[in-house]
Amino acid sequence: MVRLGVCLGLLCVSLSALPLRAAADGSRSGKIDEARERMSESTNDDDDDDDGGDGDSSDDDDSSLLDDDDDEDEPGVLEQAAGQLVLYTLGFPFLAPQLILGDREPGRQYDLQPYPYAGGSEGPFRFLRLNEEGEPYERTPVALSLRAMASYERHAANLDGRRLRLTLRTNMRIGLDAGITRYDEVLGPGDHDSLWHYHGLATVAFAVSPRAQFTFGLGARNIRFSGDENYTHFALHYAAEFFPVRPLHAWMLGEVSFWTDTWATELEAGLGVMLHRFEVFGGYRQFRVVGVDFAGPEVGVIAWF
């Protein structure tokens, strides 16, 4: 247990101690520089489109649209069916987990365990038994759970990544996620390049059971290259966590962020083993920014508080 704590501390120190150096002069051919150039080109292209354009665009199209005013009818059966199909398709990622977990009541009360499987529990959540008045028979003092993650990723012989992540969950289904990742690429003797990305999210647990949780989140992501280039995105988050049997913890996570013509995605899958309040895990993570992949295996530790 002491070794796990030491590992967590060393990973945290190594990430925070890395300096953000400016890119060295000279030609570059690394993956981080490729992402930098693509982000810059996308932004410049968007600016050019805003400045230019033909003055006599589609007057004929506008008039044809106006001429169709007399043809406005009530939507037919096919249009209604198509609209319902779209709604069901968009709602499936949210309705299906609620149906599978049997969690159709947003106000359903539960408490959090100090850490998964604590005290012989099924997982990190304990649903409360209610009396005739609809009040819980008993409550535990734990209303929130905080976990800290530190991990290392290996992408290539000259490219690796380090990450810190904090996750807060409450028994009111509201949570907060914040993380920072640094990719460091060695380009040659005395020359290296780096890419940081930070994110902050507000999340809601829309489907919960004693052994599983599905969350959706909104927030922001900042992508920063060594030097002065940085981009801020609007971010969407969707994740599922499972605690199938002691001492296992599995999860899948997907995030997408975008603004104007720049975008990024993040996909992650992991499997951890609980050792009291600590967890050792391994998995695979892919961060993709304007078509450039930073993907590889990941190992790390999590501390639950």
CSV table of N, CA and C in Angstrom, one decimal, residues 200-283:
chain,number,residue,atom,x,y,z
A,200,GLY,N,-12.1,20.6,-18.3
A,200,GLY,CA,-13.0,20.8,-17.1
A,200,GLY,C,-14.4,20.5,-17.5
A,201,LEU,N,-15.1,19.7,-16.7
A,201,LEU,CA,-16.4,19.2,-17.1
A,201,LEU,C,-17.4,19.2,-15.9
A,202,ALA,N,-18.6,19.6,-16.1
A,202,ALA,CA,-19.7,19.4,-15.2
A,202,ALA,C,-20.5,18.2,-15.7
A,203,THR,N,-20.7,17.2,-14.8
A,203,THR,CA,-21.3,15.9,-15.3
A,203,THR,C,-22.6,15.6,-14.5
A,204,VAL,N,-23.4,14.8,-15.0
A,204,VAL,CA,-24.6,14.3,-14.4
A,204,VAL,C,-24.7,12.8,-14.6
A,205,ALA,N,-25.0,12.1,-13.5
A,205,ALA,CA,-25.1,10.6,-13.5
A,205,ALA,C,-26.6,10.3,-13.9
A,206,PHE,N,-26.9,10.0,-15.1
A,206,PHE,CA,-28.2,9.8,-15.6
A,206,PHE,C,-28.7,8.4,-15.4
A,207,ALA,N,-27.9,7.4,-15.1
A,207,ALA,CA,-28.3,6.1,-14.9
A,207,ALA,C,-27.3,5.5,-13.8
A,208,VAL,N,-27.8,5.0,-12.7
A,208,VAL,CA,-27.0,4.5,-11.6
A,208,VAL,C,-27.6,3.2,-11.1
A,209,SER,N,-26.7,2.3,-10.7
A,209,SER,CA,-27.1,1.1,-10.0
A,209,SER,C,-25.9,0.8,-9.0
A,210,PRO,N,-26.1,-0.2,-8.1
A,210,PRO,CA,-25.0,-0.4,-7.2
A,210,PRO,C,-23.7,-0.8,-7.9
A,211,ARG,N,-23.8,-1.4,-9.1
A,211,ARG,CA,-22.6,-1.9,-9.7
A,211,ARG,C,-22.2,-1.1,-11.0
A,212,ALA,N,-23.0,0.0,-11.4
A,212,ALA,CA,-22.7,0.7,-12.6
A,212,ALA,C,-23.1,2.1,-12.5
A,213,GLN,N,-22.5,2.9,-13.4
A,213,GLN,CA,-22.9,4.3,-13.5
A,213,GLN,C,-22.6,4.8,-14.9
A,214,PHE,N,-23.6,5.6,-15.5
A,214,PHE,CA,-23.4,6.3,-16.8
A,214,PHE,C,-23.5,7.8,-16.5
A,215,THR,N,-22.5,8.5,-17.1
A,215,THR,CA,-22.5,10.0,-16.9
A,215,THR,C,-22.4,10.7,-18.3
A,216,PHE,N,-23.0,11.9,-18.3
A,216,PHE,CA,-22.9,12.8,-19.4
A,216,PHE,C,-22.4,14.1,-18.9
A,217,GLY,N,-21.5,14.8,-19.7
A,217,GLY,CA,-21.0,16.0,-19.2
A,217,GLY,C,-20.8,17.1,-20.3
A,218,LEU,N,-20.7,18.3,-19.8
A,218,LEU,CA,-20.5,19.5,-20.7
A,218,LEU,C,-19.3,20.3,-20.1
A,219,GLY,N,-18.5,20.9,-20.9
A,219,GLY,CA,-17.4,21.7,-20.4
A,219,GLY,C,-16.5,22.3,-21.4
A,220,ALA,N,-15.3,22.4,-21.2
A,220,ALA,CA,-14.3,23.0,-22.1
A,220,ALA,C,-13.0,22.3,-22.1
A,221,ARG,N,-12.3,22.4,-23.2
A,221,ARG,CA,-11.0,21.8,-23.3
A,221,ARG,C,-10.0,22.8,-23.9
A,222,ASN,N,-8.8,22.9,-23.4
A,222,ASN,CA,-7.8,23.8,-24.0
A,222,ASN,C,-6.7,23.0,-24.5
A,223,ILE,N,-6.3,23.2,-25.7
A,223,ILE,CA,-5.1,22.5,-26.3
A,223,ILE,C,-4.0,23.5,-26.5
A,224,ARG,N,-2.9,23.2,-26.0
A,224,ARG,CA,-1.7,24.2,-26.0
A,224,ARG,C,-0.5,23.5,-26.4
A,225,PHE,N,0.1,24.1,-27.4
A,225,PHE,CA,1.4,23.6,-28.0
A,225,PHE,C,2.6,24.4,-27.3
A,226,SER,N,3.8,23.8,-27.3
A,226,SER,CA,4.9,24.5,-26.8
A,226,SER,C,5.1,25.8,-27.6
A,227,GLY,N,5.2,26.9,-26.9
A,227,GLY,CA,5.2,28.2,-27.6
A,227,GLY,C,3.9,28.9,-27.2
A,228,ASP,N,3.3,29.6,-28.1
A,228,ASP,CA,2.1,30.4,-27.8
A,228,ASP,C,0.8,29.9,-28.4
A,229,GLU,N,0.9,28.9,-29.2
A,229,GLU,CA,-0.4,28.4,-29.9
A,229,GLU,C,-1.3,27.7,-28.9
A,230,ASN,N,-2.5,28.1,-28.7
A,230,ASN,CA,-3.4,27.4,-27.9
A,230,ASN,C,-4.9,27.6,-28.4
A,231,TYR,N,-5.7,26.6,-28.2
A,231,TYR,CA,-7.1,26.6,-28.7
A,231,TYR,C,-8.0,26.1,-27.7
A,232,THR,N,-9.1,26.8,-27.5
A,232,THR,CA,-10.1,26.4,-26.5
A,232,THR,C,-11.4,25.9,-27.2
A,233,HIS,N,-11.8,24.7,-26.8
A,233,HIS,CA,-13.0,24.0,-27.4
A,233,HIS,C,-14.1,23.9,-26.4
A,234,PHE,N,-15.3,23.8,-26.9
A,234,PHE,CA,-16.5,23.3,-26.2
A,234,PHE,C,-16.4,21.8,-26.2
A,235,ALA,N,-16.7,21.1,-25.0
A,235,ALA,CA,-16.5,19.7,-24.9
A,235,ALA,C,-17.7,19.0,-24.4
A,236,LEU,N,-17.9,17.8,-25.0
A,236,LEU,CA,-19.0,16.9,-24.6
A,236,LEU,C,-18.4,15.6,-24.1
A,237,HIS,N,-19.0,15.0,-23.1
A,237,HIS,CA,-18.4,13.8,-22.4
A,237,HIS,C,-19.5,12.8,-22.2
A,238,TYR,N,-19.2,11.5,-22.4
A,238,TYR,CA,-20.1,10.4,-22.2
A,238,TYR,C,-19.2,9.2,-21.7
A,239,ALA,N,-19.6,8.6,-20.5
A,239,ALA,CA,-18.8,7.6,-19.9
A,239,ALA,C,-19.7,6.5,-19.2
A,240,ALA,N,-19.1,5.3,-19.1
A,240,ALA,CA,-19.8,4.2,-18.4
A,240,ALA,C,-18.8,3.5,-17.5
A,241,GLU,N,-19.2,3.3,-16.3
A,241,GLU,CA,-18.3,2.6,-15.3
A,241,GLU,C,-19.0,1.3,-14.8
A,242,PHE,N,-18.2,0.2,-14.6
A,242,PHE,CA,-18.8,-1.0,-14.1
A,242,PHE,C,-18.0,-1.6,-13.0
A,243,PHE,N,-18.6,-2.2,-12.1
A,243,PHE,CA,-18.0,-2.9,-10.9
A,243,PHE,C,-18.6,-4.3,-10.9
A,244,PRO,N,-18.2,-5.2,-11.8
A,244,PRO,CA,-18.9,-6.4,-12.0
A,244,PRO,C,-18.7,-7.4,-10.8
A,245,VAL,N,-17.5,-7.4,-10.3
A,245,VAL,CA,-17.2,-8.4,-9.2
A,245,VAL,C,-16.0,-7.9,-8.4
A,246,ARG,N,-15.9,-8.0,-7.1
A,246,ARG,CA,-14.8,-7.6,-6.4
A,246,ARG,C,-13.5,-8.3,-6.9
A,247,PRO,N,-12.4,-7.7,-7.1
A,247,PRO,CA,-12.1,-6.3,-6.9
A,247,PRO,C,-12.0,-5.5,-8.2
A,248,LEU,N,-12.8,-5.8,-9.2
A,248,LEU,CA,-12.6,-5.2,-10.6
A,248,LEU,C,-13.4,-3.9,-10.8
A,249,HIS,N,-12.8,-3.0,-11.6
A,249,HIS,CA,-13.4,-1.8,-12.0
A,249,HIS,C,-13.1,-1.6,-13.4
A,250,ALA,N,-14.1,-1.5,-14.3
A,250,ALA,CA,-13.9,-1.3,-15.7
A,250,ALA,C,-14.6,0.0,-16.2
A,251,TRP,N,-14.1,0.6,-17.2
A,251,TRP,CA,-14.8,1.8,-17.7
A,251,TRP,C,-14.5,2.1,-19.2
A,252,MET,N,-15.4,2.8,-19.8
A,252,MET,CA,-15.2,3.3,-21.1
A,252,MET,C,-15.6,4.7,-21.2
A,253,LEU,N,-14.9,5.5,-21.9
A,253,LEU,CA,-15.1,7.0,-21.9
A,253,LEU,C,-14.9,7.5,-23.3
A,254,GLY,N,-15.8,8.5,-23.7
A,254,GLY,CA,-15.6,9.1,-25.0
A,254,GLY,C,-15.9,10.6,-24.8
A,255,GLU,N,-15.0,11.5,-25.4
A,255,GLU,CA,-15.2,12.9,-25.3
A,255,GLU,C,-14.9,13.5,-26.7
A,256,VAL,N,-15.7,14.5,-27.1
A,256,VAL,CA,-15.4,15.3,-28.3
A,256,VAL,C,-15.4,16.7,-28.0
A,257,SER,N,-14.5,17.5,-28.6
A,257,SER,CA,-14.4,18.9,-28.3
A,257,SER,C,-14.2,19.6,-29.7
A,258,PHE,N,-14.8,20.8,-29.8
A,258,PHE,CA,-14.7,21.5,-31.1
A,258,PHE,C,-14.9,23.0,-30.9
A,259,TRP,N,-14.4,23.7,-31.9
A,259,TRP,CA,-14.7,25.2,-32.1
A,259,TRP,C,-14.2,25.6,-33.4
A,260,THR,N,-15.1,26.3,-34.1
A,260,THR,CA,-14.9,26.7,-35.5
A,260,THR,C,-14.5,25.5,-36.3
A,261,ASP,N,-13.3,25.5,-36.9
A,261,ASP,CA,-12.9,24.3,-37.8
A,261,ASP,C,-11.9,23.4,-37.1
A,262,THR,N,-11.6,23.6,-35.8
A,262,THR,CA,-10.7,22.7,-35.1
A,262,THR,C,-11.5,21.8,-34.2
A,263,TRP,N,-11.0,20.6,-34.0
A,263,TRP,CA,-11.7,19.6,-33.2
A,263,TRP,C,-10.7,18.6,-32.6
A,264,ALA,N,-11.2,17.9,-31.6
A,264,ALA,CA,-10.4,16.8,-31.0
A,264,ALA,C,-11.4,15.8,-30.4
A,265,THR,N,-11.0,14.5,-30.3
A,265,THR,CA,-11.7,13.4,-29.7
A,265,THR,C,-10.8,12.7,-28.7
A,266,GLU,N,-11.4,12.1,-27.8
A,266,GLU,CA,-10.7,11.2,-26.8
A,266,GLU,C,-11.5,10.0,-26.5
A,267,LEU,N,-10.9,8.8,-26.7
A,267,LEU,CA,-11.5,7.5,-26.4
A,267,LEU,C,-10.6,6.8,-25.4
A,268,GLU,N,-11.2,6.1,-24.5
A,268,GLU,CA,-10.5,5.4,-23.4
A,268,GLU,C,-11.2,4.2,-22.9
A,269,ALA,N,-10.5,3.1,-22.6
A,269,ALA,CA,-11.0,2.0,-22.0
A,269,ALA,C,-10.0,1.5,-21.0
A,270,GLY,N,-10.5,1.1,-19.8
A,270,GLY,CA,-9.5,0.6,-18.8
A,270,GLY,C,-10.1,-0.4,-17.9
A,271,LEU,N,-9.2,-1.2,-17.3
A,271,LEU,CA,-9.6,-2.2,-16.3
A,271,LEU,C,-8.7,-2.1,-15.1
A,272,GLY,N,-9.3,-1.9,-13.9
A,272,GLY,CA,-8.5,-1.7,-12.7
A,272,GLY,C,-8.8,-2.8,-11.7
A,273,VAL,N,-7.8,-2.9,-10.7
A,273,VAL,CA,-8.0,-3.9,-9.6
A,273,VAL,C,-7.9,-3.1,-8.3
A,274,MET,N,-8.9,-3.2,-7.5
A,274,MET,CA,-9.0,-2.4,-6.2
A,274,MET,C,-8.2,-3.1,-5.2
A,275,LEU,N,-7.4,-2.3,-4.5
A,275,LEU,CA,-6.6,-2.7,-3.3
A,275,LEU,C,-6.9,-1.7,-2.2
A,276,HIS,N,-8.0,-2.0,-1.5
A,276,HIS,CA,-8.5,-1.1,-0.5
A,276,HIS,C,-8.8,0.3,-1.1
A,277,ARG,N,-8.2,1.4,-0.7
A,277,ARG,CA,-8.5,2.7,-1.3
A,277,ARG,C,-7.7,3.0,-2.6
A,278,PHE,N,-6.8,2.1,-3.0
A,278,PHE,CA,-6.0,2.3,-4.1
A,278,PHE,C,-6.4,1.4,-5.3
A,279,GLU,N,-6.1,1.8,-6.5
A,279,GLU,CA,-6.5,1.0,-7.6
A,279,GLU,C,-5.3,1.0,-8.6
A,280,VAL,N,-4.9,-0.1,-9.1
A,280,VAL,CA,-3.9,-0.2,-10.2
A,280,VAL,C,-4.6,-0.6,-11.5
A,281,PHE,N,-4.4,0.1,-12.6
A,281,PHE,CA,-5.1,-0.2,-13.8
A,281,PHE,C,-4.2,-0.1,-15.0
A,282,GLY,N,-4.8,-0.7,-16.1
A,282,GLY,CA,-4.2,-0.7,-17.4
A,282,GLY,C,-5.3,-0.5,-18.4
A,283,GLY,N,-4.9,0.1,-19.5
A,283,GLY,CA,-5.9,0.3,-20.6
A,283,GLY,C,-5.3,0.9,-21.8
